[in-house]
Amino acid sequence: MNLSLYLDRINYHGRHGATPEGLRALHLAHVFTVPFENLDGYRGVPVSLEPADLFAKIVTARRGGYCFELNGLFSLLLEAMGFEVTRLIARVWYGAKPPYPRSHQVLLVRVGEESWLVDVGFGGNGLLEPIPLLAGPIARQLDEQFRLTSLESGEFLLQCLVHAEWESLYAFTLEPYCPVDYRYANYFHSHSPDSLFMQRRVCTIPTREGRTTLVDQSLNIRRYGKNEKSVIESEAAYARALREHFGIVLP
């Protein structure tokens, strides 16, 4: 992996040491430049998790991806920069009904004696920065607030404050996973008609003012708590929206 090209892709020009400050800066740089999107699977293009293919898509072609792609490549970047990374898998609660399958890749990063939850690949109200692996404290990240709680099952549950209520995003244990373990869920998400990612086109990215989201022909730009919604009328206008808001140019 060409570390310099990857760091240029996410506009990161900070220090390379494996520190909490460096981890936070890398995380912020990544989420603000690389969108969450499912366009390949929806178009019938195979979604490969091979490192070389992830690099070619996200860095060289300046595309985005979903959790297995974004956190998969980000984990390799962190390891190349000296961080200790454990790959985990989570049960997504957000927008779902029980039973919740294990279908979302997240990362646990250890820096010294501290452990951090890291996730640059959640398509909803996802983390902007890493948060300490501690149940209870509220993490304020720009206009967003997050917290971890402990469940009786022994899982951690990540929540986000939405309209003055705590919305549950996903639950996870600390059991480590290998890259090969994500292949089955990746295949389901990019092939099955039961997968939400095969039912609609999704592209979303946080901004310092809020978040921009394009779901099929519906564009929503949230700035300082206010939503500006519009409808994309044609495929040409859709391509312009991808380019202008997400930096994506499809082949």
Short mmCIF file of C-alpha atoms in Angstrom, two decimals, residues 30-206:
data_model
loop_
_atom_site.label_atom_id
_atom_site.label_comp_id
_atom_site.label_asym_id
_atom_site.label_seq_id
_atom_site.Cartn_x
_atom_site.Cartn_y
_atom_site.Cartn_z
CA HIS A 30 -11.16 10.07 6.52
CA VAL A 31 -14.85 10.61 7.30
CA PHE A 32 -14.81 14.13 5.84
CA THR A 33 -13.29 13.06 2.51
CA VAL A 34 -14.36 9.46 1.79
CA PRO A 35 -18.12 8.94 1.47
CA PHE A 36 -20.16 5.96 2.51
CA GLU A 37 -21.73 4.53 -0.65
CA ASN A 38 -23.10 1.26 -2.05
CA LEU A 39 -23.15 2.14 -5.74
CA ASP A 40 -21.09 -0.80 -7.00
CA GLY A 41 -23.21 -3.57 -5.52
CA TYR A 42 -26.40 -1.83 -6.59
CA ARG A 43 -25.06 -1.60 -10.19
CA GLY A 44 -24.07 -5.27 -10.19
CA VAL A 45 -20.33 -4.58 -9.89
CA PRO A 46 -18.61 -7.12 -7.57
CA VAL A 47 -17.48 -5.69 -4.22
CA SER A 48 -14.00 -7.03 -3.54
CA LEU A 49 -12.38 -6.85 -0.10
CA GLU A 50 -8.89 -7.62 -1.37
CA PRO A 51 -6.49 -4.87 -0.18
CA ALA A 52 -5.27 -4.02 -3.68
CA ASP A 53 -8.85 -3.67 -4.94
CA LEU A 54 -9.85 -1.52 -1.97
CA PHE A 55 -6.90 0.78 -2.57
CA ALA A 56 -7.65 1.03 -6.28
CA LYS A 57 -11.27 1.94 -5.62
CA ILE A 58 -11.02 4.27 -2.61
CA VAL A 59 -7.65 5.90 -3.21
CA THR A 60 -6.89 5.70 -6.92
CA ALA A 61 -10.46 6.07 -8.23
CA ARG A 62 -11.42 8.39 -5.34
CA ARG A 63 -14.57 6.47 -4.57
CA GLY A 64 -16.20 5.54 -1.28
CA GLY A 65 -17.60 2.26 -0.04
CA TYR A 66 -19.41 0.65 2.84
CA CYS A 67 -18.11 -0.64 6.18
CA PHE A 68 -16.18 -3.69 4.98
CA GLU A 69 -14.39 -1.55 2.41
CA LEU A 70 -13.85 1.64 4.40
CA ASN A 71 -12.90 0.11 7.75
CA GLY A 72 -11.08 -2.68 5.95
CA LEU A 73 -8.72 -0.29 4.18
CA PHE A 74 -8.51 2.13 7.11
CA SER A 75 -7.35 -0.72 9.37
CA LEU A 76 -4.44 -1.34 7.00
CA LEU A 77 -3.54 2.35 7.05
CA LEU A 78 -3.56 2.40 10.84
CA GLU A 79 -1.38 -0.70 11.06
CA ALA A 80 1.06 0.78 8.55
CA MET A 81 1.31 3.84 10.81
CA GLY A 82 2.08 1.76 13.90
CA PHE A 83 -1.34 1.40 15.55
CA GLU A 84 -2.48 -1.86 17.17
CA VAL A 85 -5.77 -2.80 15.47
CA THR A 86 -8.33 -5.47 16.33
CA ARG A 87 -11.10 -6.10 13.80
CA LEU A 88 -14.59 -6.57 15.25
CA ILE A 89 -18.10 -7.15 13.93
CA ALA A 90 -21.27 -5.49 15.18
CA ARG A 91 -25.01 -6.12 15.19
CA VAL A 92 -26.73 -3.12 13.59
CA TRP A 93 -29.76 -1.89 15.54
CA TYR A 94 -30.25 1.39 13.65
CA GLY A 95 -33.21 1.14 11.31
CA ALA A 96 -33.55 -2.62 11.96
CA LYS A 97 -35.72 -5.02 13.93
CA PRO A 98 -34.52 -7.92 16.11
CA PRO A 99 -32.95 -10.35 15.75
CA TYR A 100 -29.98 -8.22 14.70
CA PRO A 101 -27.41 -10.03 12.54
CA ARG A 102 -23.69 -9.40 12.75
CA SER A 103 -23.28 -7.30 9.63
CA HIS A 104 -21.08 -4.28 10.34
CA GLN A 105 -17.30 -4.08 10.63
CA VAL A 106 -15.83 -1.85 13.33
CA LEU A 107 -12.32 -1.49 14.73
CA LEU A 108 -10.77 -1.50 18.18
CA VAL A 109 -7.51 0.44 18.30
CA ARG A 110 -5.18 0.30 21.25
CA VAL A 111 -2.81 3.21 21.91
CA GLY A 112 -0.66 2.65 24.97
CA GLU A 113 -3.01 1.65 27.78
CA GLU A 114 -6.11 3.12 26.08
CA SER A 115 -8.58 1.36 23.78
CA TRP A 116 -10.66 3.27 21.23
CA LEU A 117 -13.71 2.42 19.13
CA VAL A 118 -12.92 3.41 15.55
CA ASP A 119 -15.45 3.42 12.70
CA VAL A 120 -15.16 5.36 9.43
CA GLY A 121 -17.77 3.22 7.67
CA PHE A 122 -21.21 3.63 9.25
CA GLY A 123 -23.73 5.12 6.86
CA GLY A 124 -26.11 6.63 9.43
CA ASN A 125 -25.20 9.01 12.21
CA GLY A 126 -21.74 7.49 12.49
CA LEU A 127 -18.75 8.53 14.56
CA LEU A 128 -16.73 11.52 13.44
CA GLU A 129 -13.88 10.69 15.81
CA PRO A 130 -12.81 7.63 17.80
CA ILE A 131 -14.32 7.31 21.27
CA PRO A 132 -12.76 5.64 24.32
CA LEU A 133 -13.96 2.11 25.01
CA LEU A 134 -15.74 3.15 28.19
CA ALA A 135 -19.42 2.75 29.01
CA GLY A 136 -21.11 5.90 30.25
CA PRO A 137 -19.24 9.07 29.23
CA ILE A 138 -20.78 11.24 26.52
CA ALA A 139 -18.51 12.09 23.59
CA ARG A 140 -19.33 15.41 21.91
CA GLN A 141 -18.18 15.62 18.29
CA LEU A 142 -19.12 18.91 16.61
CA ASP A 143 -22.94 18.92 16.76
CA GLU A 144 -23.17 15.19 17.47
CA GLN A 145 -23.17 13.34 20.80
CA PHE A 146 -22.34 9.65 21.28
CA ARG A 147 -22.06 7.23 24.18
CA LEU A 148 -21.37 3.57 24.85
CA THR A 149 -23.54 1.57 27.21
CA SER A 150 -23.13 -1.97 28.52
CA LEU A 151 -25.75 -4.63 27.81
CA GLU A 152 -26.55 -7.65 29.98
CA SER A 153 -25.31 -9.82 27.10
CA GLY A 154 -21.82 -8.42 27.67
CA GLU A 155 -21.94 -6.32 24.50
CA PHE A 156 -21.19 -2.64 24.13
CA LEU A 157 -23.97 -0.58 22.54
CA LEU A 158 -23.13 2.60 20.63
CA GLN A 159 -25.80 5.31 20.77
CA CYS A 160 -26.21 8.74 19.17
CA LEU A 161 -28.34 11.59 20.48
CA VAL A 162 -31.02 12.31 17.85
CA HIS A 163 -33.83 14.82 18.52
CA ALA A 164 -33.10 14.71 22.27
CA GLU A 165 -33.35 10.90 22.44
CA TRP A 166 -30.62 8.26 22.46
CA GLU A 167 -30.79 6.26 19.23
CA SER A 168 -29.11 2.83 19.32
CA LEU A 169 -26.73 2.34 16.39
CA TYR A 170 -25.03 -1.03 16.91
CA ALA A 171 -23.83 -3.51 19.52
CA PHE A 172 -20.55 -5.41 19.55
CA THR A 173 -18.27 -7.64 21.61
CA LEU A 174 -14.48 -7.59 21.71
CA GLU A 175 -14.11 -10.94 19.96
CA PRO A 176 -11.49 -10.46 17.22
CA TYR A 177 -12.28 -11.23 13.59
CA CYS A 178 -10.11 -11.86 10.55
CA PRO A 179 -10.61 -10.19 7.15
CA VAL A 180 -11.90 -13.49 5.72
CA ASP A 181 -14.73 -13.47 8.28
CA TYR A 182 -16.40 -10.51 6.55
CA ARG A 183 -16.74 -12.19 3.17
CA TYR A 184 -20.12 -13.81 3.89
CA ALA A 185 -21.80 -10.63 5.10
CA ASN A 186 -20.19 -8.70 2.24
CA TYR A 187 -21.60 -11.15 -0.28
CA PHE A 188 -25.09 -10.84 1.23
CA HIS A 189 -24.99 -7.04 1.23
CA SER A 190 -23.81 -6.86 -2.39
CA HIS A 191 -26.00 -9.64 -3.85
CA SER A 192 -29.14 -10.45 -1.87
CA PRO A 193 -32.44 -8.73 -2.78
CA ASP A 194 -33.14 -8.73 0.97
CA SER A 195 -30.21 -6.39 1.58
CA LEU A 196 -31.13 -2.72 1.88
CA PHE A 197 -28.00 -1.96 -0.13
CA MET A 198 -29.51 -3.81 -3.11
CA GLN A 199 -32.84 -1.99 -2.82
CA ARG A 200 -31.66 1.61 -3.06
CA ARG A 201 -28.64 3.72 -3.96
CA VAL A 202 -27.10 5.41 -0.93
CA CYS A 203 -24.33 7.97 -0.68
CA THR A 204 -23.65 10.02 2.44
CA ILE A 205 -20.85 12.04 4.00
CA PRO A 206 -20.61 14.18 7.14
#
